[in-house]
Short mmCIF file of C-alpha atoms in Angstrom, two decimals:
data_model
loop_
_atom_site.label_atom_id
_atom_site.label_comp_id
_atom_site.label_asym_id
_atom_site.label_seq_id
_atom_site.Cartn_x
_atom_site.Cartn_y
_atom_site.Cartn_z
CA MET N 19 -7.29 33.61 -11.28
CA SER N 20 -9.05 30.25 -11.24
CA ASP N 21 -10.98 29.27 -8.14
CA ALA N 22 -9.78 25.67 -8.55
CA ARG N 23 -7.72 24.45 -5.64
CA ARG N 24 -4.54 22.41 -6.15
CA ILE N 25 -2.59 19.98 -4.01
CA VAL N 26 1.02 19.06 -4.72
CA LEU N 27 2.25 15.77 -3.26
CA LEU N 28 6.05 15.87 -3.10
CA ARG N 29 8.36 12.99 -2.30
CA HIS N 30 11.40 13.83 -0.18
CA GLY N 31 14.92 14.17 -1.58
CA ARG N 32 17.48 11.36 -1.62
CA THR N 33 18.98 9.82 1.49
CA ALA N 34 22.11 7.69 1.77
CA TRP N 35 19.80 4.75 2.41
CA ASN N 36 17.96 5.40 -0.87
CA ALA N 37 21.32 5.26 -2.62
CA GLU N 38 22.21 2.03 -0.79
CA HIS N 39 18.81 0.43 -1.50
CA ARG N 40 18.24 0.10 2.24
CA ILE N 41 14.66 -0.13 3.53
CA GLN N 42 13.78 2.97 5.52
CA GLY N 43 10.11 2.71 6.43
CA GLN N 44 9.64 4.94 9.46
CA LEU N 45 13.29 4.94 10.55
CA ASP N 46 14.47 8.54 10.70
CA VAL N 47 17.14 9.06 8.04
CA GLU N 48 18.24 12.53 6.93
CA LEU N 49 18.82 13.72 3.37
CA ASP N 50 22.29 13.25 1.96
CA ASP N 51 24.05 16.04 0.03
CA VAL N 52 22.39 14.96 -3.21
CA GLY N 53 19.00 15.02 -1.51
CA VAL N 54 19.55 18.51 -0.13
CA GLY N 55 20.46 19.64 -3.65
CA GLN N 56 17.30 18.02 -5.04
CA ALA N 57 15.16 19.78 -2.43
CA ARG N 58 16.79 23.13 -3.20
CA SER N 59 16.27 22.58 -6.95
CA VAL N 60 12.57 21.71 -6.70
CA ALA N 61 11.77 24.43 -4.16
CA PRO N 62 11.62 27.32 -6.68
CA LEU N 63 9.40 25.27 -9.00
CA ILE N 64 6.88 24.73 -6.23
CA ALA N 65 7.23 28.27 -4.90
CA ALA N 66 6.26 29.49 -8.39
CA MET N 67 2.87 27.84 -7.82
CA GLU N 68 2.41 30.26 -4.91
CA PRO N 69 1.43 27.68 -2.28
CA ALA N 70 -0.56 28.84 0.71
CA LEU N 71 0.41 25.90 2.93
CA VAL N 72 3.28 23.42 3.22
CA TRP N 73 2.57 20.32 5.28
CA SER N 74 5.05 17.50 5.79
CA SER N 75 5.65 14.11 7.30
CA ASP N 76 7.49 14.54 10.58
CA LEU N 77 10.32 12.22 9.51
CA ALA N 78 13.64 14.03 8.98
CA ARG N 79 14.00 13.39 5.24
CA ALA N 80 10.58 14.91 4.57
CA ARG N 81 11.04 17.75 7.05
CA MET N 82 14.35 18.76 5.48
CA THR N 83 12.71 18.78 2.04
CA ALA N 84 9.70 20.73 3.28
CA ASP N 85 11.93 23.27 4.98
CA GLU N 86 13.59 24.12 1.67
CA VAL N 87 10.24 24.44 -0.12
CA ALA N 88 8.68 26.51 2.64
CA LYS N 89 11.70 28.82 2.85
CA GLU N 90 11.55 29.50 -0.88
CA ALA N 91 7.79 30.14 -0.68
CA GLY N 92 8.05 32.38 2.38
CA LEU N 93 6.05 29.96 4.51
CA VAL N 94 6.46 28.02 7.76
CA PRO N 95 5.89 24.27 7.32
CA SER N 96 3.65 22.15 9.52
CA TYR N 97 4.57 18.55 10.39
CA ASP N 98 2.04 15.73 10.50
CA ALA N 99 2.76 12.09 11.40
CA ARG N 100 -0.14 10.98 9.19
CA LEU N 101 2.08 11.70 6.17
CA ARG N 102 4.78 9.24 7.24
CA GLU N 103 6.00 6.37 5.10
CA PHE N 104 4.71 2.84 5.64
CA ARG N 105 5.97 1.28 8.85
CA LEU N 106 7.75 -1.77 7.44
CA GLY N 107 8.31 -3.73 10.63
CA GLU N 108 11.16 -6.21 10.62
CA TYR N 109 12.35 -5.15 7.16
CA GLN N 110 13.31 -1.64 8.27
CA GLY N 111 17.06 -1.14 8.22
CA GLN N 112 17.76 -4.10 5.93
CA SER N 113 19.26 -3.61 2.49
CA HIS N 114 17.62 -5.21 -0.52
CA ALA N 115 20.65 -7.50 -0.84
CA GLU N 116 20.35 -8.59 2.79
CA LEU N 117 16.65 -9.38 2.45
CA LEU N 118 17.27 -11.27 -0.79
CA ALA N 119 20.00 -13.36 0.85
CA GLN N 120 17.76 -14.06 3.84
CA ASP N 121 14.56 -14.97 1.96
CA GLU N 122 14.33 -14.77 -1.83
CA ALA N 123 10.56 -15.26 -1.89
CA ALA N 124 10.03 -12.54 0.71
CA PHE N 125 12.23 -10.20 -1.30
CA GLU N 126 10.21 -10.82 -4.45
CA ARG N 127 6.97 -10.09 -2.55
CA PHE N 128 8.53 -6.90 -1.20
CA ARG N 129 9.59 -5.81 -4.69
CA ARG N 130 6.03 -6.38 -5.96
CA GLY N 131 4.64 -4.23 -3.16
CA ASP N 132 2.96 -7.18 -1.45
CA TRP N 133 3.66 -6.03 2.10
CA GLU N 134 0.73 -7.53 4.00
CA GLU N 135 2.85 -10.38 5.41
CA ILE N 136 5.79 -8.29 6.67
CA PRO N 137 5.95 -8.83 10.46
CA GLY N 138 5.10 -5.61 12.26
CA ALA N 139 4.23 -3.67 9.09
CA GLU N 140 1.28 -1.40 8.45
CA SER N 141 -1.29 -2.51 5.90
CA PRO N 142 -2.10 -0.44 2.81
CA ALA N 143 -5.56 0.17 4.29
CA GLU N 144 -4.03 1.65 7.45
CA VAL N 145 -1.63 3.87 5.51
CA SER N 146 -4.28 5.05 3.08
CA ALA N 147 -6.66 5.92 5.93
CA ARG N 148 -4.17 8.16 7.73
CA PHE N 149 -2.75 9.68 4.55
CA THR N 150 -6.13 10.57 3.06
CA SER N 151 -7.24 12.01 6.39
CA ALA N 152 -4.31 14.42 6.25
CA ILE N 153 -4.90 15.34 2.60
CA ARG N 154 -8.59 16.00 3.21
CA ASP N 155 -7.65 18.28 6.09
CA LEU N 156 -5.13 20.06 3.87
CA ALA N 157 -7.76 20.51 1.16
CA ALA N 158 -10.24 21.88 3.70
CA ALA N 159 -7.67 24.45 4.85
CA LEU N 160 -7.29 25.87 1.33
CA GLY N 161 -9.29 28.82 0.11
CA PRO N 162 -10.60 29.18 -3.45
CA GLY N 163 -7.77 29.08 -5.97
CA GLU N 164 -5.14 28.19 -3.36
CA THR N 165 -2.45 25.51 -3.59
CA GLY N 166 -1.31 23.26 -0.77
CA VAL N 167 1.83 21.12 -0.62
CA ALA N 168 2.21 17.83 1.23
CA VAL N 169 5.74 16.46 1.51
CA SER N 170 5.75 12.73 2.11
CA HIS N 171 7.27 9.43 0.96
CA GLY N 172 7.10 7.25 -2.13
CA ALA N 173 4.97 4.28 -1.17
CA ALA N 174 2.71 6.19 1.22
CA THR N 175 2.05 8.81 -1.46
CA ARG N 176 1.12 6.26 -4.11
CA THR N 177 -1.18 4.41 -1.74
CA GLY N 178 -2.71 7.58 -0.34
CA LEU N 179 -3.15 9.07 -3.81
CA VAL N 180 -5.23 6.21 -5.18
CA ALA N 181 -7.34 6.12 -2.02
CA PHE N 182 -7.91 9.89 -2.12
CA LEU N 183 -9.11 9.60 -5.72
CA GLY N 184 -11.40 6.70 -4.82
CA TRP N 185 -9.48 4.10 -6.81
CA PRO N 186 -8.90 0.52 -5.59
CA LEU N 187 -5.76 0.31 -3.45
CA ALA N 188 -4.31 -2.33 -5.78
CA PHE N 189 -3.96 0.40 -8.42
CA ALA N 190 -1.06 1.85 -6.42
CA ARG N 191 1.10 -0.99 -7.76
CA ASP N 192 0.37 0.17 -11.31
CA LEU N 193 1.96 3.56 -10.67
CA ARG N 194 5.70 3.74 -11.19
CA ALA N 195 7.76 4.64 -8.14
CA LEU N 196 8.08 8.37 -7.50
CA GLY N 197 11.59 9.71 -7.94
CA ASN N 198 13.25 11.65 -5.15
CA CYS N 199 11.56 15.07 -5.18
CA GLY N 200 9.12 13.75 -7.77
CA ARG N 201 5.76 15.43 -7.46
CA VAL N 202 2.10 14.76 -8.11
CA VAL N 203 -0.39 17.54 -8.89
CA LEU N 204 -4.10 17.24 -8.05
CA GLU N 205 -6.67 19.77 -9.20
CA GLN N 206 -10.23 20.18 -7.94
CA ARG N 207 -13.00 20.12 -10.53
CA THR N 208 -16.05 22.38 -10.37
CA THR N 209 -17.97 19.34 -9.11
CA GLY N 210 -15.75 19.27 -6.02
CA ASP N 211 -14.08 16.04 -7.09
CA TRP N 212 -10.30 15.89 -7.43
CA ALA N 213 -8.46 14.92 -10.61
CA LEU N 214 -4.90 13.74 -11.22
CA ALA N 215 -3.29 16.51 -13.29
CA ALA N 216 0.34 15.33 -13.27
CA TYR N 217 2.36 12.41 -11.90
CA ASN N 218 6.07 12.10 -11.08
CA LEU N 219 7.10 15.49 -12.44
#
């Protein structure tokens, strides 16, 4: 068995708001039936990697996904607010159509991922700081050859991923959006550095 440690970053399953193109941010929305099915489908794939730990955002959609993964792997998940999605301030709860009708320019900035001007929103620097703090703690909790899973959210994962790898935060916009229950695999090199092994599986 290799001594290389692995981290799997998993986006939560679908919610009704995902299907409606409604902005969730940190509002607590549960998985819909499709999302539960996605979580149950991906759980055996991750369990086959024999994870030692399953950590999750404390928001319901992530917790429900993590619960399925942990159950399949014979583990008990831990919940960590540092893995939450971006807080998106005044945009939370609005549909894309509503935001477009209200302010076309603001909608285009939102679609580009330019979220700095959203009233009450977190900045990418704030999200990346908390997310990478959690992932470093997860990595530190893994023994040689062990795999850890972090269940989180699409935008927070992309932003946290590039920060964790030491890339400029702007690179997060160059990564395509993670699908529901899409996963990222990181592997640790012998140097101790981490490498991106797979994206949006």
